[in-house]
PDB file of C-alpha atoms in Angstrom:
ATOM      1  CA  UNK A  72      27.067  25.676  87.926  1.00  0.00           C
ATOM      2  CA  UNK A  73      27.147  29.911  88.323  1.00  0.00           C
ATOM      3  CA  UNK A  74      24.628  31.743  86.666  1.00  0.00           C
ATOM      4  CA  UNK A  75      26.784  33.607  83.176  1.00  0.00           C
ATOM      5  CA  UNK A  76      27.011  37.143  83.246  1.00  0.00           C
ATOM      6  CA  UNK A  77      28.315  39.041  80.052  1.00  0.00           C
ATOM      7  CA  UNK A  78      29.865  42.362  80.251  1.00  0.00           C
ATOM      8  CA  UNK A  79      30.598  44.685  77.258  1.00  0.00           C
ATOM      9  CA  UNK A  80      31.722  47.102  79.667  1.00  0.00           C
ATOM     10  CA  UNK A  81      35.123  47.135  82.146  1.00  0.00           C
ATOM     11  CA  UNK A  82      32.717  47.511  84.994  1.00  0.00           C
ATOM     12  CA  UNK A  83      35.173  46.679  87.824  1.00  0.00           C
ATOM     13  CA  UNK A  84      33.320  47.567  90.941  1.00  0.00           C
ATOM     14  CA  UNK A  85      30.642  45.438  89.591  1.00  0.00           C
ATOM     15  CA  UNK A  86      32.515  42.564  88.750  1.00  0.00           C
ATOM     16  CA  UNK A  87      34.590  42.501  91.957  1.00  0.00           C
ATOM     17  CA  UNK A  88      31.127  42.605  93.892  1.00  0.00           C
ATOM     18  CA  UNK A  89      29.619  39.869  91.082  1.00  0.00           C
ATOM     19  CA  UNK A  90      32.382  37.434  90.766  1.00  0.00           C
ATOM     20  CA  UNK A  91      31.575  35.065  93.816  1.00  0.00           C
ATOM     21  CA  UNK A  92      28.560  34.672  92.606  1.00  0.00           C
ATOM     22  CA  UNK A  93      28.349  34.174  88.980  1.00  0.00           C
ATOM     23  CA  UNK A  94      30.334  33.226  86.380  1.00  0.00           C
ATOM     24  CA  UNK A  95      31.899  36.649  84.463  1.00  0.00           C
ATOM     25  CA  UNK A  96      32.690  36.498  80.371  1.00  0.00           C
ATOM     26  CA  UNK A  97      33.785  39.334  78.386  1.00  0.00           C
ATOM     27  CA  UNK A  98      31.473  39.898  75.269  1.00  0.00           C
ATOM     28  CA  UNK A  99      32.376  40.904  71.966  1.00  0.00           C
ATOM     29  CA  UNK A 100      30.857  39.595  68.903  1.00  0.00           C
ATOM     30  CA  UNK A 101      33.125  40.623  66.504  1.00  0.00           C
ATOM     31  CA  UNK A 102      36.065  38.828  68.279  1.00  0.00           C
ATOM     32  CA  UNK A 103      33.905  35.493  68.828  1.00  0.00           C
ATOM     33  CA  UNK A 104      34.302  36.028  72.610  1.00  0.00           C
ATOM     34  CA  UNK A 105      33.010  34.445  74.340  1.00  0.00           C
ATOM     35  CA  UNK A 106      32.926  30.666  73.350  1.00  0.00           C
ATOM     36  CA  UNK A 107      30.174  29.489  71.704  1.00  0.00           C
ATOM     37  CA  UNK A 108      29.009  27.675  74.747  1.00  0.00           C
ATOM     38  CA  UNK A 109      28.679  30.429  77.036  1.00  0.00           C
ATOM     39  CA  UNK A 110      27.106  32.022  74.060  1.00  0.00           C
ATOM     40  CA  UNK A 111      24.023  29.864  73.929  1.00  0.00           C
ATOM     41  CA  UNK A 112      23.535  29.633  77.948  1.00  0.00           C
ATOM     42  CA  UNK A 113      24.190  33.525  78.948  1.00  0.00           C
ATOM     43  CA  UNK A 114      20.773  35.023  80.307  1.00  0.00           C
ATOM     44  CA  UNK A 115      22.412  38.447  80.891  1.00  0.00           C
ATOM     45  CA  UNK A 116      24.500  41.087  79.620  1.00  0.00           C
ATOM     46  CA  UNK A 117      26.268  43.949  81.216  1.00  0.00           C
ATOM     47  CA  UNK A 118      26.465  47.008  78.977  1.00  0.00           C
ATOM     48  CA  UNK A 119      26.090  50.887  79.578  1.00  0.00           C
ATOM     49  CA  UNK A 120      23.512  53.621  77.348  1.00  0.00           C
ATOM     50  CA  UNK A 121      26.922  54.514  75.681  1.00  0.00           C
ATOM     51  CA  UNK A 122      27.827  51.128  74.254  1.00  0.00           C
ATOM     52  CA  UNK A 123      24.460  49.458  73.879  1.00  0.00           C
ATOM     53  CA  UNK A 124      23.309  46.539  72.437  1.00  0.00           C
ATOM     54  CA  UNK A 125      22.391  46.037  68.856  1.00  0.00           C
ATOM     55  CA  UNK A 126      20.275  43.416  67.736  1.00  0.00           C
ATOM     56  CA  UNK A 127      22.852  41.288  65.964  1.00  0.00           C
ATOM     57  CA  UNK A 128      24.564  40.995  69.592  1.00  0.00           C
ATOM     58  CA  UNK A 129      21.051  39.827  70.610  1.00  0.00           C
ATOM     59  CA  UNK A 130      20.374  37.284  67.877  1.00  0.00           C
ATOM     60  CA  UNK A 131      24.003  35.641  69.081  1.00  0.00           C
ATOM     61  CA  UNK A 132      22.542  35.188  72.269  1.00  0.00           C
ATOM     62  CA  UNK A 133      19.876  33.002  71.815  1.00  0.00           C
ATOM     63  CA  UNK A 134      19.196  32.422  75.620  1.00  0.00           C
ATOM     64  CA  UNK A 135      19.536  36.384  76.713  1.00  0.00           C
ATOM     65  CA  UNK A 136      16.492  37.723  78.917  1.00  0.00           C
ATOM     66  CA  UNK A 137      18.320  40.331  80.320  1.00  0.00           C
ATOM     67  CA  UNK A 138      19.810  43.401  79.756  1.00  0.00           C
ATOM     68  CA  UNK A 139      21.541  45.203  82.771  1.00  0.00           C
ATOM     69  CA  UNK A 140      22.750  49.250  81.962  1.00  0.00           C
ATOM     70  CA  UNK A 141      25.133  50.767  83.974  1.00  0.00           C
ATOM     71  CA  UNK A 142      24.138  54.131  84.729  1.00  0.00           C
ATOM     72  CA  UNK A 143      20.546  55.626  84.048  1.00  0.00           C
ATOM     73  CA  UNK A 144      20.853  56.077  80.101  1.00  0.00           C
ATOM     74  CA  UNK A 145      20.030  53.145  77.940  1.00  0.00           C
ATOM     75  CA  UNK A 146      19.783  55.098  74.244  1.00  0.00           C
ATOM     76  CA  UNK A 147      22.170  52.846  72.556  1.00  0.00           C
ATOM     77  CA  UNK A 148      20.277  49.619  73.416  1.00  0.00           C
ATOM     78  CA  UNK A 149      18.389  48.396  70.300  1.00  0.00           C
ATOM     79  CA  UNK A 150      15.038  48.324  72.218  1.00  0.00           C
ATOM     80  CA  UNK A 151      12.707  47.140  69.109  1.00  0.00           C
ATOM     81  CA  UNK A 152      15.072  44.074  69.334  1.00  0.00           C
ATOM     82  CA  UNK A 153      14.596  43.477  72.918  1.00  0.00           C
ATOM     83  CA  UNK A 154      11.251  44.003  72.604  1.00  0.00           C
ATOM     84  CA  UNK A 155      10.749  41.081  69.458  1.00  0.00           C
ATOM     85  CA  UNK A 156      12.666  38.763  71.917  1.00  0.00           C
ATOM     86  CA  UNK A 157      10.980  39.595  75.255  1.00  0.00           C
ATOM     87  CA  UNK A 158      14.310  40.824  76.733  1.00  0.00           C
ATOM     88  CA  UNK A 159      14.041  42.964  79.521  1.00  0.00           C
ATOM     89  CA  UNK A 160      15.841  45.665  80.472  1.00  0.00           C
ATOM     90  CA  UNK A 161      17.248  48.069  83.444  1.00  0.00           C
ATOM     91  CA  UNK A 162      18.736  50.957  84.535  1.00  0.00           C
ATOM     92  CA  UNK A 163      20.709  52.545  87.463  1.00  0.00           C
ATOM     93  CA  UNK A 164      17.369  55.054  87.602  1.00  0.00           C
ATOM     94  CA  UNK A 165      18.404  58.429  90.104  1.00  0.00           C
ATOM     95  CA  UNK A 166      21.322  56.560  91.800  1.00  0.00           C
ATOM     96  CA  UNK A 167      23.834  58.717  89.811  1.00  0.00           C
ATOM     97  CA  UNK A 168      20.933  61.872  90.408  1.00  0.00           C
ATOM     98  CA  UNK A 169      22.238  63.780  93.357  1.00  0.00           C
ATOM     99  CA  UNK A 170      26.009  63.541  91.943  1.00  0.00           C
ATOM    100  CA  UNK A 171      25.027  64.486  88.330  1.00  0.00           C
ATOM    101  CA  UNK A 172      23.112  67.683  90.041  1.00  0.00           C
ATOM    102  CA  UNK A 173      25.982  68.456  92.023  1.00  0.00           C
ATOM    103  CA  UNK A 174      28.082  68.526  88.639  1.00  0.00           C
ATOM    104  CA  UNK A 175      25.530  70.541  86.673  1.00  0.00           C
ATOM    105  CA  UNK A 176      25.273  73.242  89.329  1.00  0.00           C
ATOM    106  CA  UNK A 177      29.307  73.374  89.539  1.00  0.00           C
ATOM    107  CA  UNK A 178      29.607  73.572  85.656  1.00  0.00           C
ATOM    108  CA  UNK A 179      27.328  76.464  86.146  1.00  0.00           C
ATOM    109  CA  UNK A 180      28.614  78.183  88.912  1.00  0.00           C
ATOM    110  CA  UNK A 181      32.599  77.920  86.744  1.00  0.00           C
ATOM    111  CA  UNK A 182      31.166  79.136  83.654  1.00  0.00           C
ATOM    112  CA  UNK A 183      29.258  82.127  85.065  1.00  0.00           C
ATOM    113  CA  UNK A 184      31.748  83.032  87.333  1.00  0.00           C
ATOM    114  CA  UNK A 185      34.701  82.407  85.046  1.00  0.00           C
ATOM    115  CA  UNK A 186      36.692  79.904  87.466  1.00  0.00           C
ATOM    116  CA  UNK A 187      39.182  78.652  85.532  1.00  0.00           C
ATOM    117  CA  UNK A 188      39.847  81.675  83.769  1.00  0.00           C
ATOM    118  CA  UNK A 189      40.284  83.259  87.236  1.00  0.00           C
ATOM    119  CA  UNK A 190      42.343  80.187  88.237  1.00  0.00           C
ATOM    120  CA  UNK A 191      44.741  80.645  85.459  1.00  0.00           C
ATOM    121  CA  UNK A 192      45.228  84.301  85.776  1.00  0.00           C
ATOM    122  CA  UNK A 193      45.811  83.958  89.686  1.00  0.00           C
ATOM    123  CA  UNK A 194      48.268  81.257  88.835  1.00  0.00           C
ATOM    124  CA  UNK A 195      49.815  83.415  86.437  1.00  0.00           C
ATOM    125  CA  UNK A 196      50.055  86.235  88.815  1.00  0.00           C
ATOM    126  CA  UNK A 197      47.393  88.428  87.436  1.00  0.00           C
ATOM    127  CA  UNK A 198      45.270  90.746  90.153  1.00  0.00           C
ATOM    128  CA  UNK A 199      41.720  91.168  89.868  1.00  0.00           C
ATOM    129  CA  UNK A 200      42.093  95.045  88.342  1.00  0.00           C
ATOM    130  CA  UNK A 201      43.309  93.221  84.942  1.00  0.00           C
ATOM    131  CA  UNK A 202      40.169  90.689  84.932  1.00  0.00           C
ATOM    132  CA  UNK A 203      36.400  91.424  83.622  1.00  0.00           C
ATOM    133  CA  UNK A 204      33.969  91.058  86.304  1.00  0.00           C
ATOM    134  CA  UNK A 205      31.490  88.340  85.922  1.00  0.00           C
ATOM    135  CA  UNK A 206      27.580  88.173  86.957  1.00  0.00           C
ATOM    136  CA  UNK A 207      26.452  86.567  90.034  1.00  0.00           C
ATOM    137  CA  UNK A 208      24.316  83.013  89.866  1.00  0.00           C
ATOM    138  CA  UNK A 209      22.239  84.320  92.784  1.00  0.00           C
ATOM    139  CA  UNK A 210      18.859  85.958  91.683  1.00  0.00           C
ATOM    140  CA  UNK A 211      19.035  84.623  88.155  1.00  0.00           C
ATOM    141  CA  UNK A 212      16.323  82.743  86.201  1.00  0.00           C
ATOM    142  CA  UNK A 213      17.597  79.028  85.163  1.00  0.00           C
ATOM    143  CA  UNK A 214      15.456  76.847  82.806  1.00  0.00           C
ATOM    144  CA  UNK A 215      15.500  72.779  82.795  1.00  0.00           C
ATOM    145  CA  UNK A 216      15.426  70.515  80.240  1.00  0.00           C
ATOM    146  CA  UNK A 217      13.963  66.871  82.096  1.00  0.00           C
ATOM    147  CA  UNK A 218      12.687  67.010  85.172  1.00  0.00           C
ATOM    148  CA  UNK A 219      13.392  63.860  86.199  1.00  0.00           C
ATOM    149  CA  UNK A 220      15.551  62.684  89.723  1.00  0.00           C
ATOM    150  CA  UNK A 221      18.571  64.444  88.164  1.00  0.00           C
ATOM    151  CA  UNK A 222      16.407  67.902  87.076  1.00  0.00           C
ATOM    152  CA  UNK A 223      14.862  67.815  90.551  1.00  0.00           C
ATOM    153  CA  UNK A 224      17.944  67.879  92.020  1.00  0.00           C
ATOM    154  CA  UNK A 225      19.181  70.782  89.933  1.00  0.00           C
ATOM    155  CA  UNK A 226      15.813  72.528  90.820  1.00  0.00           C
ATOM    156  CA  UNK A 227      16.380  72.110  94.400  1.00  0.00           C
ATOM    157  CA  UNK A 228      19.263  73.453  94.672  1.00  0.00           C
ATOM    158  CA  UNK A 229      18.480  76.522  92.449  1.00  0.00           C
ATOM    159  CA  UNK A 230      15.994  77.345  95.028  1.00  0.00           C
ATOM    160  CA  UNK A 231      19.396  77.818  97.474  1.00  0.00           C
ATOM    161  CA  UNK A 232      20.519  80.565  94.864  1.00  0.00           C
ATOM    162  CA  UNK A 233      16.918  82.474  95.057  1.00  0.00           C
ATOM    163  CA  UNK A 234      16.373  81.592  91.302  1.00  0.00           C
ATOM    164  CA  UNK A 235      13.421  81.171  89.550  1.00  0.00           C
ATOM    165  CA  UNK A 236      12.796  78.156  87.873  1.00  0.00           C
ATOM    166  CA  UNK A 237      11.180  77.316  85.101  1.00  0.00           C
ATOM    167  CA  UNK A 238      10.890  73.274  83.368  1.00  0.00           C
ATOM    168  CA  UNK A 239      10.293  71.463  80.063  1.00  0.00           C
ATOM    169  CA  UNK A 240       9.384  67.994  80.038  1.00  0.00           C
ATOM    170  CA  UNK A 241       7.168  65.309  78.597  1.00  0.00           C
ATOM    171  CA  UNK A 242       4.248  66.937  80.621  1.00  0.00           C
ATOM    172  CA  UNK A 243       3.287  68.772  83.578  1.00  0.00           C
ATOM    173  CA  UNK A 244       4.048  67.142  86.841  1.00  0.00           C
ATOM    174  CA  UNK A 245       1.675  68.515  89.350  1.00  0.00           C
ATOM    175  CA  UNK A 246       3.049  67.770  92.205  1.00  0.00           C
ATOM    176  CA  UNK A 247       6.330  69.898  91.134  1.00  0.00           C
ATOM    177  CA  UNK A 248       6.087  74.043  92.140  1.00  0.00           C
ATOM    178  CA  UNK A 249       8.199  75.121  88.993  1.00  0.00           C
ATOM    179  CA  UNK A 250       6.813  76.676  86.104  1.00  0.00           C
ATOM    180  CA  UNK A 251       6.062  74.148  82.980  1.00  0.00           C
ATOM    181  CA  UNK A 252       6.775  75.445  79.789  1.00  0.00           C
ATOM    182  CA  UNK A 253       5.996  73.265  77.368  1.00  0.00           C
ATOM    183  CA  UNK A 254       8.865  73.883  74.562  1.00  0.00           C
ATOM    184  CA  UNK A 255      12.551  74.411  74.265  1.00  0.00           C
ATOM    185  CA  UNK A 256      13.025  77.512  72.575  1.00  0.00           C
ATOM    186  CA  UNK A 257       9.972  79.359  74.561  1.00  0.00           C
ATOM    187  CA  UNK A 258      12.199  78.332  77.801  1.00  0.00           C
ATOM    188  CA  UNK A 259      15.129  79.619  76.542  1.00  0.00           C
ATOM    189  CA  UNK A 260      13.785  83.108  75.587  1.00  0.00           C
ATOM    190  CA  UNK A 261      12.821  83.047  79.546  1.00  0.00           C
ATOM    191  CA  UNK A 262      15.275  82.023  81.332  1.00  0.00           C
ATOM    192  CA  UNK A 263      19.629  83.109  82.271  1.00  0.00           C
ATOM    193  CA  UNK A 264      20.830  79.430  82.231  1.00  0.00           C
ATOM    194  CA  UNK A 265      19.852  76.518  80.302  1.00  0.00           C
ATOM    195  CA  UNK A 266      20.398  73.281  81.844  1.00  0.00           C
ATOM    196  CA  UNK A 267      19.643  70.333  80.054  1.00  0.00           C
ATOM    197  CA  UNK A 268      19.073  66.917  81.456  1.00  0.00           C
ATOM    198  CA  UNK A 269      17.232  64.833  79.238  1.00  0.00           C
ATOM    199  CA  UNK A 270      18.614  61.421  77.622  1.00  0.00           C
ATOM    200  CA  UNK A 271      19.578  60.768  74.203  1.00  0.00           C
ATOM    201  CA  UNK A 272      17.659  59.270  72.016  1.00  0.00           C
ATOM    202  CA  UNK A 273      15.532  60.240  68.310  1.00  0.00           C
ATOM    203  CA  UNK A 274      13.436  62.688  70.651  1.00  0.00           C
ATOM    204  CA  UNK A 275      15.466  64.733  72.143  1.00  0.00           C
ATOM    205  CA  UNK A 276      18.267  64.658  69.036  1.00  0.00           C
ATOM    206  CA  UNK A 277      19.591  68.191  68.201  1.00  0.00           C
ATOM    207  CA  UNK A 278      17.188  69.729  70.411  1.00  0.00           C
ATOM    208  CA  UNK A 279      19.193  72.744  71.747  1.00  0.00           C
ATOM    209  CA  UNK A 280      20.415  74.249  67.873  1.00  0.00           C
ATOM    210  CA  UNK A 281      20.942  77.870  66.973  1.00  0.00           C
ATOM    211  CA  UNK A 282      17.229  78.924  67.042  1.00  0.00           C
ATOM    212  CA  UNK A 283      17.443  77.646  71.006  1.00  0.00           C
ATOM    213  CA  UNK A 284      20.698  79.323  71.188  1.00  0.00           C
ATOM    214  CA  UNK A 285      19.828  82.711  69.730  1.00  0.00           C
ATOM    215  CA  UNK A 286      16.783  82.683  72.258  1.00  0.00           C
ATOM    216  CA  UNK A 287      18.992  82.161  75.405  1.00  0.00           C
ATOM    217  CA  UNK A 288      20.929  85.266  73.963  1.00  0.00           C
ATOM    218  CA  UNK A 289      24.255  86.873  74.395  1.00  0.00           C
ATOM    219  CA  UNK A 290      24.019  86.740  78.375  1.00  0.00           C
ATOM    220  CA  UNK A 291      22.690  83.286  78.429  1.00  0.00           C
ATOM    221  CA  UNK A 292      24.520  80.284  80.071  1.00  0.00           C
ATOM    222  CA  UNK A 293      24.120  76.914  78.544  1.00  0.00           C
ATOM    223  CA  UNK A 294      25.295  73.592  80.934  1.00  0.00           C
ATOM    224  CA  UNK A 295      24.995  70.199  79.185  1.00  0.00           C
ATOM    225  CA  UNK A 296      24.560  66.840  81.797  1.00  0.00           C
ATOM    226  CA  UNK A 297      22.190  65.153  79.807  1.00  0.00           C
ATOM    227  CA  UNK A 298      23.725  63.588  76.726  1.00  0.00           C
ATOM    228  CA  UNK A 299      25.914  65.541  74.261  1.00  0.00           C
ATOM    229  CA  UNK A 300      23.574  64.186  71.128  1.00  0.00           C
ATOM    230  CA  UNK A 301      21.123  66.713  72.269  1.00  0.00           C
ATOM    231  CA  UNK A 302      23.103  69.933  71.604  1.00  0.00           C
ATOM    232  CA  UNK A 303      24.049  70.630  68.123  1.00  0.00           C
ATOM    233  CA  UNK A 304      27.621  70.800  68.413  1.00  0.00           C
ATOM    234  CA  UNK A 305      28.686  72.971  65.422  1.00  0.00           C
ATOM    235  CA  UNK A 306      25.819  75.431  66.290  1.00  0.00           C
ATOM    236  CA  UNK A 307      27.132  75.332  69.892  1.00  0.00           C
ATOM    237  CA  UNK A 308      30.444  76.216  68.796  1.00  0.00           C
ATOM    238  CA  UNK A 309      29.312  78.767  66.172  1.00  0.00           C
ATOM    239  CA  UNK A 310      27.100  80.722  68.979  1.00  0.00           C
ATOM    240  CA  UNK A 311      30.112  80.743  71.517  1.00  0.00           C
ATOM    241  CA  UNK A 312      32.826  81.899  69.035  1.00  0.00           C
ATOM    242  CA  UNK A 313      30.076  84.765  67.948  1.00  0.00           C
ATOM    243  CA  UNK A 314      28.433  85.642  70.982  1.00  0.00           C
ATOM    244  CA  UNK A 315      25.175  84.311  70.449  1.00  0.00           C
ATOM    245  CA  UNK A 316      25.436  83.211  73.812  1.00  0.00           C
ATOM    246  CA  UNK A 317      27.817  83.646  77.008  1.00  0.00           C
ATOM    247  CA  UNK A 318      29.263  80.717  77.616  1.00  0.00           C
ATOM    248  CA  UNK A 319      28.683  76.981  78.314  1.00  0.00           C
ATOM    249  CA  UNK A 320      29.335  73.914  81.018  1.00  0.00           C
ATOM    250  CA  UNK A 321      29.753  70.570  79.304  1.00  0.00           C
ATOM    251  CA  UNK A 322      29.824  67.412  80.792  1.00  0.00           C
ATOM    252  CA  UNK A 323      29.074  65.073  77.618  1.00  0.00           C
ATOM    253  CA  UNK A 324      29.634  65.348  73.806  1.00  0.00           C
ATOM    254  CA  UNK A 325      28.107  64.107  70.627  1.00  0.00           C
ATOM    255  CA  UNK A 326      30.872  62.170  69.994  1.00  0.00           C
ATOM    256  CA  UNK A 327      32.538  60.771  72.977  1.00  0.00           C
ATOM    257  CA  UNK A 328      34.826  60.675  74.005  1.00  0.00           C
ATOM    258  CA  UNK A 329      36.102  63.179  70.988  1.00  0.00           C
ATOM    259  CA  UNK A 330      35.314  66.673  72.409  1.00  0.00           C
ATOM    260  CA  UNK A 331      35.816  69.179  68.957  1.00  0.00           C
ATOM    261  CA  UNK A 332      39.106  71.130  68.773  1.00  0.00           C
ATOM    262  CA  UNK A 333      37.122  74.665  68.931  1.00  0.00           C
ATOM    263  CA  UNK A 334      35.739  73.714  72.084  1.00  0.00           C
ATOM    264  CA  UNK A 335      39.121  73.083  73.982  1.00  0.00           C
ATOM    265  CA  UNK A 336      39.959  76.562  72.589  1.00  0.00           C
ATOM    266  CA  UNK A 337      37.439  78.554  73.842  1.00  0.00           C
ATOM    267  CA  UNK A 338      38.059  80.105  77.365  1.00  0.00           C
ATOM    268  CA  UNK A 339      34.038  81.256  77.290  1.00  0.00           C
ATOM    269  CA  UNK A 340      33.429  77.034  78.238  1.00  0.00           C
ATOM    270  CA  UNK A 341      34.004  74.884  81.396  1.00  0.00           C
ATOM    271  CA  UNK A 342      34.758  71.402  80.051  1.00  0.00           C
ATOM    272  CA  UNK A 343      34.785  67.988  81.801  1.00  0.00           C
ATOM    273  CA  UNK A 344      34.704  64.191  80.298  1.00  0.00           C
ATOM    274  CA  UNK A 345      31.270  63.305  81.442  1.00  0.00           C
ATOM    275  CA  UNK A 346      31.771  62.733  84.756  1.00  0.00           C
ATOM    276  CA  UNK A 347      28.929  63.892  86.398  1.00  0.00           C
ATOM    277  CA  UNK A 348      27.765  60.579  87.711  1.00  0.00           C
ATOM    278  CA  UNK A 349      30.930  59.034  88.867  1.00  0.00           C
ATOM    279  CA  UNK A 350      31.518  58.874  92.537  1.00  0.00           C
ATOM    280  CA  UNK A 351      32.236  56.368  94.318  1.00  0.00           C
ATOM    281  CA  UNK A 352      28.595  56.535  96.789  1.00  0.00           C
ATOM    282  CA  UNK A 353      27.199  56.321  93.152  1.00  0.00           C
ATOM    283  CA  UNK A 354      29.427  53.109  92.193  1.00  0.00           C
ATOM    284  CA  UNK A 355      28.360  51.663  95.437  1.00  0.00           C
ATOM    285  CA  UNK A 356      24.582  52.186  95.087  1.00  0.00           C
ATOM    286  CA  UNK A 357      24.390  50.797  91.124  1.00  0.00           C
ATOM    287  CA  UNK A 358      26.578  47.940  91.790  1.00  0.00           C
ATOM    288  CA  UNK A 359      24.009  47.382  94.742  1.00  0.00           C
ATOM    289  CA  UNK A 360      20.628  47.829  92.416  1.00  0.00           C
ATOM    290  CA  UNK A 361      21.915  45.993  89.448  1.00  0.00           C
ATOM    291  CA  UNK A 362      22.678  42.714  91.853  1.00  0.00           C
ATOM    292  CA  UNK A 363      19.294  43.445  93.019  1.00  0.00           C
ATOM    293  CA  UNK A 364      17.496  43.641  89.456  1.00  0.00           C
ATOM    294  CA  UNK A 365      19.295  40.014  88.724  1.00  0.00           C
ATOM    295  CA  UNK A 366      18.294  38.317  91.952  1.00  0.00           C
ATOM    296  CA  UNK A 367      14.690  39.649  91.288  1.00  0.00           C
ATOM    297  CA  UNK A 368      15.097  38.316  87.457  1.00  0.00           C
ATOM    298  CA  UNK A 369      16.731  34.600  88.493  1.00  0.00           C
ATOM    299  CA  UNK A 370      13.719  34.536  91.342  1.00  0.00           C
ATOM    300  CA  UNK A 371      11.205  35.170  88.841  1.00  0.00           C
ATOM    301  CA  UNK A 372       9.937  38.242  90.460  1.00  0.00           C
ATOM    302  CA  UNK A 373       9.286  41.990  89.230  1.00  0.00           C
ATOM    303  CA  UNK A 374      13.152  43.943  88.116  1.00  0.00           C
ATOM    304  CA  UNK A 375      13.467  46.456  90.473  1.00  0.00           C
ATOM    305  CA  UNK A 376      14.110  49.650  88.257  1.00  0.00           C
ATOM    306  CA  UNK A 377      12.956  48.261  84.202  1.00  0.00           C
ATOM    307  CA  UNK A 378      13.482  51.168  81.755  1.00  0.00           C
ATOM    308  CA  UNK A 379       9.543  52.745  81.410  1.00  0.00           C
ATOM    309  CA  UNK A 380       9.466  51.685  77.685  1.00  0.00           C
ATOM    310  CA  UNK A 381       9.104  47.772  78.195  1.00  0.00           C
ATOM    311  CA  UNK A 382       6.760  46.877  80.540  1.00  0.00           C
ATOM    312  CA  UNK A 383       6.724  44.111  82.965  1.00  0.00           C
ATOM    313  CA  UNK A 384       5.952  40.662  81.770  1.00  0.00           C
TER     314      UNK A 384
END
């Protein structure tokens, strides 16, 4: 009998790859799917950081031993419940980093140079004399919150624009050449551009608030490609409305997929629907990595990309 993999995520590319070797079933606790026999047998779950996995859902799966998240995030997986049960958790660490770093810079340039407004103006027949000039990105100071694979990718791209790079992380990284700052408000005070590339969760919840935005200042720009919960949405809306900061580029939102109407109405914001890590190349790598994790688990070998909070047994 083929091993069962339960899916809380559509994940069409993963299903195509896994279908020949596994029995794939949708999991919905409220709907009572799959049937009790499958729930009693299933050892593997596929979900995402945004969809997550609750304690109640784990309790309904007595044989569950492995949770695989699509993408890097795993913030809505109940890690306490997983650790109590000895359930291991994997993620696609680093697979989407180049795509997200690209997207962060696309949002930054589009916001600073006001590309959406320029595009609309050109289509409407307005020439440059009718439009305000915008600052350059080159040579500015950039601050990056989070210095994992995504943050380092952003920093390397920033060097190509002759930017002075500073960063904040859990701790300074001795092997990196950039300036370390130990708190987000001081980082914002020092830079022209502030980019958030940290995961969600209690440690980063509303890390970017009114005080941080005030420190960034009226000529500063914010980009968020981490998680929407990192930014206090109401504070950001007020800051954009009142000129506390100059603009923002957002790929993630606090109540996804809902984007607040005030943000949609503002011309000093560039929005995208959480697509920073969405690229065909990333999907291929993510599918391959998840398969390697599942195969390692079934073979009794160490996982390829376990999350750091749950140590290897």
